[in-house]
Amino acid sequence: DAKTTQPTSMDCAEGRAANLPCNHSTISGNEYVYWYRQIHSQGPQYIIHGLKNNETNEMASLIITEDRKSSTLILPHATLRDTAVYYCIVRLLYGGATNKLIFGTGTLLAVQP
Amino acid sequence: DVKVTQSSRYLVKRTGEKVFLECVQDMDHENMFWYRQDPGLGLRLIYFSYDVKMKEKGDIPEGYSVSREKKERFSLILESASTNQTSMYLCASSSIRDNYYGYTFGSGTRLTVV
């Protein structure tokens, strides 16, 4: 079973920041938080991952609370092309193929014009 | 620069047919995976492979088998297709050499069994 809880859906106005929350209260000390997104009719795409420090890349920022029980993915200036299902996943960094990605049902982000 | 390629985007097969779904990656990844995706159920892992000729069952292997004869190719086989195997099938690959240990997915094969 997925170890994360996300809202089913969210709306965001184009050009505004989209803040997608994720709860992972049972996360263990060596598990990372990963975010993927899936645009309609495509395969999931990696966005970002982190352990305990905030992370930023060209796509998004990841804010992890100090107790690591929740996190927020931030898309700073959402565009219509960011409309997708966003998955928050916790997993170990190491372990090869046996360290599988387990997807929940994610959050459908709808960016409105 | 497509890196994980699934042979068919759409496929229609008849009940009882043997179906092959092919996946090829050009990143020299050790690990390959097959998922299926259904509305309301998310992505579910069918099988995965961490090396040539090696395979492991995922969460829903019943009715499926896999083959990995070469590192770059991972085939999903439906021995006798049934209507409840109508789904979107997604292939992915990963490598312990990647600095993010993430998966790269293909675009998917939408299979309809009639």
mmCIF file of N, CA and C in Angstrom, chain B residues 20-108:
data_model
loop_
_atom_site.group_PDB
_atom_site.id
_atom_site.type_symbol
_atom_site.label_atom_id
_atom_site.label_comp_id
_atom_site.label_asym_id
_atom_site.label_seq_id
_atom_site.Cartn_x
_atom_site.Cartn_y
_atom_site.Cartn_z
ATOM 1 N N PHE B 20 2.126 -9.991 -26.754
ATOM 2 C CA PHE B 20 3.469 -9.570 -26.364
ATOM 3 C C PHE B 20 3.525 -8.043 -26.352
ATOM 4 N N LEU B 21 3.930 -7.493 -25.225
ATOM 5 C CA LEU B 21 4.196 -6.061 -25.132
ATOM 6 C C LEU B 21 5.697 -5.894 -24.965
ATOM 7 N N GLU B 22 6.270 -5.077 -25.853
ATOM 8 C CA GLU B 22 7.721 -4.931 -25.868
ATOM 9 C C GLU B 22 8.145 -3.575 -25.330
ATOM 10 N N CYS B 23 9.268 -3.582 -24.619
ATOM 11 C CA CYS B 23 9.825 -2.352 -24.066
ATOM 12 C C CYS B 23 11.335 -2.374 -24.267
ATOM 13 N N VAL B 24 11.870 -1.272 -24.779
ATOM 14 C CA VAL B 24 13.306 -1.165 -25.014
ATOM 15 C C VAL B 24 13.804 0.134 -24.407
ATOM 16 N N GLN B 25 14.929 0.045 -23.685
ATOM 17 C CA GLN B 25 15.551 1.256 -23.140
ATOM 18 C C GLN B 25 16.980 1.357 -23.652
ATOM 19 N N ASP B 26 17.417 2.606 -23.881
ATOM 20 C CA ASP B 26 18.749 2.817 -24.452
ATOM 21 C C ASP B 26 19.692 3.481 -23.453
ATOM 22 N N MET B 27 19.420 3.325 -22.162
ATOM 23 C CA MET B 27 20.224 3.991 -21.133
ATOM 24 C C MET B 27 21.123 3.020 -20.372
ATOM 25 N N ASP B 28 21.192 1.780 -20.832
ATOM 26 C CA ASP B 28 22.015 0.764 -20.166
ATOM 27 C C ASP B 28 21.591 0.558 -18.704
ATOM 28 N N HIS B 29 20.285 0.676 -18.447
ATOM 29 C CA HIS B 29 19.780 0.491 -17.091
ATOM 30 C C HIS B 29 19.702 -0.986 -16.723
ATOM 31 N N GLU B 30 20.006 -1.260 -15.450
ATOM 32 C CA GLU B 30 19.958 -2.645 -14.989
ATOM 33 C C GLU B 30 18.521 -3.099 -14.724
ATOM 34 N N ASN B 31 17.701 -2.186 -14.212
ATOM 35 C CA ASN B 31 16.375 -2.551 -13.723
ATOM 36 C C ASN B 31 15.286 -2.145 -14.711
ATOM 37 N N MET B 32 14.333 -3.029 -14.888
ATOM 38 C CA MET B 32 13.177 -2.706 -15.733
ATOM 39 C C MET B 32 11.909 -3.202 -15.066
ATOM 40 N N PHE B 33 10.808 -2.508 -15.362
ATOM 41 C CA PHE B 33 9.552 -2.734 -14.640
ATOM 42 C C PHE B 33 8.374 -2.695 -15.615
ATOM 43 N N TRP B 34 7.345 -3.454 -15.287
ATOM 44 C CA TRP B 34 6.064 -3.348 -15.979
ATOM 45 C C TRP B 34 4.979 -3.030 -14.949
ATOM 46 N N TYR B 35 4.232 -1.956 -15.242
ATOM 47 C CA TYR B 35 3.081 -1.553 -14.444
ATOM 48 C C TYR B 35 1.841 -1.594 -15.333
ATOM 49 N N ARG B 36 0.684 -1.730 -14.681
ATOM 50 C CA ARG B 36 -0.555 -1.443 -15.372
ATOM 51 C C ARG B 36 -1.287 -0.345 -14.611
ATOM 52 N N GLN B 37 -2.049 0.454 -15.342
ATOM 53 C CA GLN B 37 -2.734 1.577 -14.731
ATOM 54 C C GLN B 37 -4.203 1.539 -15.096
ATOM 55 N N ASP B 38 -5.038 1.557 -14.072
ATOM 56 C CA ASP B 38 -6.482 1.523 -14.257
ATOM 57 C C ASP B 38 -7.118 2.653 -13.474
ATOM 58 N N PRO B 39 -8.206 3.210 -13.972
ATOM 59 C CA PRO B 39 -8.883 4.328 -13.277
ATOM 60 C C PRO B 39 -9.227 3.959 -11.840
ATOM 61 N N GLY B 40 -8.875 4.839 -10.923
ATOM 62 C CA GLY B 40 -9.186 4.627 -9.519
ATOM 63 C C GLY B 40 -8.250 3.694 -8.781
ATOM 64 N N LEU B 41 -7.388 2.992 -9.517
ATOM 65 C CA LEU B 41 -6.469 2.035 -8.882
ATOM 66 C C LEU B 41 -5.018 2.478 -8.962
ATOM 67 N N GLY B 42 -4.737 3.488 -9.735
ATOM 68 C CA GLY B 42 -3.360 3.971 -9.859
ATOM 69 C C GLY B 42 -2.491 2.991 -10.619
ATOM 70 N N LEU B 43 -1.190 3.108 -10.436
ATOM 71 C CA LEU B 43 -0.225 2.221 -11.082
ATOM 72 C C LEU B 43 0.060 1.035 -10.176
ATOM 73 N N ARG B 44 -0.012 -0.153 -10.734
ATOM 74 C CA ARG B 44 0.276 -1.366 -9.980
ATOM 75 C C ARG B 44 1.376 -2.155 -10.676
ATOM 76 N N LEU B 45 2.323 -2.624 -9.883
ATOM 77 C CA LEU B 45 3.491 -3.306 -10.425
ATOM 78 C C LEU B 45 3.167 -4.753 -10.754
ATOM 79 N N ILE B 46 3.484 -5.160 -11.984
ATOM 80 C CA ILE B 46 3.201 -6.524 -12.432
ATOM 81 C C ILE B 46 4.436 -7.400 -12.228
ATOM 82 N N TYR B 47 5.535 -7.031 -12.848
ATOM 83 C CA TYR B 47 6.796 -7.755 -12.760
ATOM 84 C C TYR B 47 7.939 -6.746 -12.841
ATOM 85 N N PHE B 48 9.094 -7.149 -12.343
ATOM 86 C CA PHE B 48 10.288 -6.364 -12.579
ATOM 87 C C PHE B 48 11.493 -7.273 -12.753
ATOM 88 N N SER B 49 12.553 -6.690 -13.262
ATOM 89 C CA SER B 49 13.765 -7.445 -13.545
ATOM 90 C C SER B 49 14.963 -6.590 -13.164
ATOM 91 N N TYR B 50 15.922 -7.177 -12.466
ATOM 92 C CA TYR B 50 17.102 -6.420 -12.067
ATOM 93 C C TYR B 50 18.359 -6.868 -12.814
ATOM 94 N N ASP B 51 18.179 -7.779 -13.756
ATOM 95 C CA ASP B 51 19.320 -8.221 -14.542
ATOM 96 C C ASP B 51 18.801 -9.096 -15.676
ATOM 97 N N VAL B 52 19.649 -9.316 -16.652
ATOM 98 C CA VAL B 52 19.275 -10.197 -17.763
ATOM 99 C C VAL B 52 18.888 -11.565 -17.215
ATOM 100 N N LYS B 53 17.798 -12.081 -17.712
ATOM 101 C CA LYS B 53 17.260 -13.401 -17.354
ATOM 102 C C LYS B 53 16.751 -13.474 -15.919
ATOM 103 N N MET B 54 16.767 -12.375 -15.201
ATOM 104 C CA MET B 54 16.241 -12.373 -13.842
ATOM 105 C C MET B 54 14.882 -11.686 -13.845
ATOM 106 N N LYS B 55 13.970 -12.188 -13.016
ATOM 107 C CA LYS B 55 12.659 -11.575 -12.915
ATOM 108 C C LYS B 55 12.107 -11.789 -11.520
ATOM 109 N N GLU B 56 11.274 -10.856 -11.103
ATOM 110 C CA GLU B 56 10.621 -10.941 -9.806
ATOM 111 C C GLU B 56 9.154 -10.541 -9.972
ATOM 112 N N LYS B 57 8.285 -11.205 -9.229
ATOM 113 C CA LYS B 57 6.873 -10.858 -9.273
ATOM 114 C C LYS B 57 6.636 -9.551 -8.527
ATOM 115 N N GLY B 58 5.732 -8.775 -9.099
ATOM 116 C CA GLY B 58 5.277 -7.581 -8.421
ATOM 117 C C GLY B 58 4.022 -7.874 -7.622
ATOM 118 N N ASP B 59 3.127 -6.915 -7.589
ATOM 119 C CA ASP B 59 1.927 -7.060 -6.774
ATOM 120 C C ASP B 59 0.798 -7.815 -7.467
ATOM 121 N N ILE B 60 0.782 -7.812 -8.791
ATOM 122 C CA ILE B 60 -0.326 -8.441 -9.530
ATOM 123 C C ILE B 60 0.203 -9.252 -10.713
ATOM 124 N N PRO B 61 0.988 -10.304 -10.493
ATOM 125 C CA PRO B 61 1.585 -11.048 -11.600
ATOM 126 C C PRO B 61 0.659 -12.058 -12.279
ATOM 127 N N GLU B 62 -0.482 -12.349 -11.691
ATOM 128 C CA GLU B 62 -1.339 -13.411 -12.214
ATOM 129 C C GLU B 62 -1.800 -13.088 -13.633
ATOM 130 N N GLY B 63 -1.639 -14.061 -14.498
ATOM 131 C CA GLY B 63 -2.053 -13.902 -15.882
ATOM 132 C C GLY B 63 -0.984 -13.314 -16.791
ATOM 133 N N TYR B 64 0.180 -13.008 -16.208
ATOM 134 C CA TYR B 64 1.275 -12.402 -16.963
ATOM 135 C C TYR B 64 2.560 -13.200 -16.782
ATOM 136 N N SER B 65 3.439 -13.075 -17.760
ATOM 137 C CA SER B 65 4.808 -13.529 -17.607
ATOM 138 C C SER B 65 5.704 -12.501 -18.281
ATOM 139 N N VAL B 66 7.011 -12.626 -18.079
ATOM 140 C CA VAL B 66 7.941 -11.660 -18.651
ATOM 141 C C VAL B 66 9.154 -12.400 -19.195
ATOM 142 N N SER B 67 9.883 -11.675 -20.020
ATOM 143 C CA SER B 67 11.111 -12.210 -20.582
ATOM 144 C C SER B 67 12.130 -11.094 -20.686
ATOM 145 N N ARG B 68 13.366 -11.398 -20.248
ATOM 146 C CA ARG B 68 14.458 -10.425 -20.409
ATOM 147 C C ARG B 68 15.701 -11.192 -20.855
ATOM 148 N N GLU B 69 15.835 -11.301 -22.161
ATOM 149 C CA GLU B 69 16.958 -12.013 -22.768
ATOM 150 C C GLU B 69 18.131 -11.083 -23.029
ATOM 151 N N LYS B 70 17.858 -9.796 -23.196
ATOM 152 C CA LYS B 70 18.903 -8.796 -23.388
ATOM 153 C C LYS B 70 18.675 -7.652 -22.405
ATOM 154 N N LYS B 71 19.736 -6.972 -22.044
ATOM 155 C CA LYS B 71 19.647 -5.941 -21.014
ATOM 156 C C LYS B 71 18.677 -4.835 -21.403
ATOM 157 N N GLU B 72 18.629 -4.503 -22.676
ATOM 158 C CA GLU B 72 17.835 -3.345 -23.072
ATOM 159 C C GLU B 72 16.355 -3.655 -23.324
ATOM 160 N N ARG B 73 15.986 -4.914 -23.291
ATOM 161 C CA ARG B 73 14.628 -5.274 -23.697
ATOM 162 C C ARG B 73 13.923 -6.083 -22.611
ATOM 163 N N PHE B 74 12.679 -5.686 -22.313
ATOM 164 C CA PHE B 74 11.877 -6.361 -21.293
ATOM 165 C C PHE B 74 10.483 -6.549 -21.866
ATOM 166 N N SER B 75 10.084 -7.796 -22.018
ATOM 167 C CA SER B 75 8.812 -8.104 -22.673
ATOM 168 C C SER B 75 7.784 -8.578 -21.651
ATOM 169 N N LEU B 76 6.586 -8.102 -21.782
ATOM 170 C CA LEU B 76 5.463 -8.562 -20.960
ATOM 171 C C LEU B 76 4.591 -9.445 -21.834
ATOM 172 N N ILE B 77 4.233 -10.619 -21.316
ATOM 173 C CA ILE B 77 3.479 -11.602 -22.091
ATOM 174 C C ILE B 77 2.166 -11.900 -21.392
ATOM 175 N N LEU B 78 1.086 -11.763 -22.132
ATOM 176 C CA LEU B 78 -0.217 -12.194 -21.655
ATOM 177 C C LEU B 78 -0.479 -13.540 -22.311
ATOM 178 N N GLU B 79 -0.397 -14.591 -21.548
ATOM 179 C CA GLU B 79 -0.459 -15.945 -22.100
ATOM 180 C C GLU B 79 -1.792 -16.221 -22.811
ATOM 181 N N SER B 80 -2.876 -15.752 -22.234
ATOM 182 C CA SER B 80 -4.207 -15.914 -22.824
ATOM 183 C C SER B 80 -5.014 -14.690 -22.412
ATOM 184 N N ALA B 81 -5.046 -13.723 -23.297
ATOM 185 C CA ALA B 81 -5.624 -12.430 -22.936
ATOM 186 C C ALA B 81 -7.089 -12.549 -22.517
ATOM 187 N N SER B 82 -7.427 -11.780 -21.497
ATOM 188 C CA SER B 82 -8.815 -11.731 -21.044
ATOM 189 C C SER B 82 -9.257 -10.276 -20.973
ATOM 190 N N THR B 83 -10.554 -10.072 -20.954
ATOM 191 C CA THR B 83 -11.086 -8.700 -20.984
ATOM 192 C C THR B 83 -10.658 -7.905 -19.758
ATOM 193 N N ASN B 84 -10.424 -8.577 -18.622
ATOM 194 C CA ASN B 84 -10.001 -7.827 -17.433
ATOM 195 C C ASN B 84 -8.529 -7.403 -17.495
ATOM 196 N N GLN B 85 -7.870 -7.728 -18.580
ATOM 197 C CA GLN B 85 -6.514 -7.244 -18.807
ATOM 198 C C GLN B 85 -6.495 -6.017 -19.727
ATOM 199 N N THR B 86 -7.660 -5.537 -20.076
ATOM 200 C CA THR B 86 -7.756 -4.263 -20.773
ATOM 201 C C THR B 86 -7.264 -3.172 -19.833
ATOM 202 N N SER B 87 -6.239 -2.445 -20.260
ATOM 203 C CA SER B 87 -5.600 -1.489 -19.358
ATOM 204 C C SER B 87 -4.546 -0.684 -20.108
ATOM 205 N N MET B 88 -3.991 0.305 -19.415
ATOM 206 C CA MET B 88 -2.790 1.000 -19.876
ATOM 207 C C MET B 88 -1.599 0.311 -19.244
ATOM 208 N N TYR B 89 -0.624 -0.079 -20.070
ATOM 209 C CA TYR B 89 0.570 -0.753 -19.577
ATOM 210 C C TYR B 89 1.768 0.181 -19.730
ATOM 211 N N LEU B 90 2.501 0.334 -18.639
ATOM 212 C CA LEU B 90 3.638 1.246 -18.612
ATOM 213 C C LEU B 90 4.902 0.484 -18.265
ATOM 214 N N CYS B 91 5.939 0.738 -19.041
ATOM 215 C CA CYS B 91 7.251 0.160 -18.804
ATOM 216 C C CYS B 91 8.150 1.246 -18.221
ATOM 217 N N ALA B 92 9.064 0.868 -17.348
ATOM 218 C CA ALA B 92 10.001 1.822 -16.770
ATOM 219 C C ALA B 92 11.358 1.156 -16.581
ATOM 220 N N SER B 93 12.386 1.976 -16.463
ATOM 221 C CA SER B 93 13.719 1.450 -16.172
ATOM 222 C C SER B 93 14.401 2.349 -15.150
ATOM 223 N N SER B 94 15.408 1.788 -14.490
ATOM 224 C CA SER B 94 16.169 2.568 -13.514
ATOM 225 C C SER B 94 17.567 1.985 -13.379
ATOM 226 N N SER B 95 18.452 2.761 -12.766
ATOM 227 C CA SER B 95 19.816 2.312 -12.573
ATOM 228 C C SER B 95 20.340 2.796 -11.236
ATOM 229 N N ILE B 96 21.106 1.946 -10.589
ATOM 230 C CA ILE B 96 21.717 2.372 -9.334
ATOM 231 C C ILE B 96 22.810 3.401 -9.588
ATOM 232 N N ARG B 97 23.182 3.586 -10.866
ATOM 233 C CA ARG B 97 24.223 4.564 -11.185
ATOM 234 C C ARG B 97 23.666 5.980 -11.331
ATOM 235 N N ASP B 98 22.336 6.097 -11.407
ATOM 236 C CA ASP B 98 21.729 7.427 -11.514
ATOM 237 C C ASP B 98 21.782 8.129 -10.162
ATOM 238 N N ASN B 99 22.005 9.405 -10.177
ATOM 239 C CA ASN B 99 22.145 10.106 -8.902
ATOM 240 C C ASN B 99 20.816 10.388 -8.232
ATOM 241 N N TYR B 100 19.731 10.040 -8.870
ATOM 242 C CA TYR B 100 18.450 10.251 -8.198
ATOM 243 C C TYR B 100 17.671 8.948 -8.023
ATOM 244 N N TYR B 101 18.222 7.875 -8.572
ATOM 245 C CA TYR B 101 17.627 6.558 -8.415
ATOM 246 C C TYR B 101 16.144 6.548 -8.757
ATOM 247 N N GLY B 102 15.789 7.356 -9.721
ATOM 248 C CA GLY B 102 14.395 7.402 -10.139
ATOM 249 C C GLY B 102 14.133 6.478 -11.296
ATOM 250 N N TYR B 103 12.919 6.478 -11.751
ATOM 251 C CA TYR B 103 12.506 5.656 -12.875
ATOM 252 C C TYR B 103 12.276 6.543 -14.096
ATOM 253 N N THR B 104 12.586 6.016 -15.262
ATOM 254 C CA THR B 104 12.213 6.635 -16.526
ATOM 255 C C THR B 104 11.138 5.765 -17.153
ATOM 256 N N PHE B 105 10.019 6.383 -17.459
ATOM 257 C CA PHE B 105 8.882 5.643 -17.993
ATOM 258 C C PHE B 105 8.761 5.815 -19.498
ATOM 259 N N GLY B 106 8.175 4.802 -20.137
ATOM 260 C CA GLY B 106 7.754 4.935 -21.517
ATOM 261 C C GLY B 106 6.403 5.632 -21.588
ATOM 262 N N SER B 107 5.911 5.800 -22.807
ATOM 263 C CA SER B 107 4.657 6.526 -23.002
ATOM 264 C C SER B 107 3.420 5.661 -22.798
ATOM 265 N N GLY B 108 3.619 4.363 -22.688
ATOM 266 C CA GLY B 108 2.494 3.486 -22.390
ATOM 267 C C GLY B 108 1.909 2.802 -23.617
#
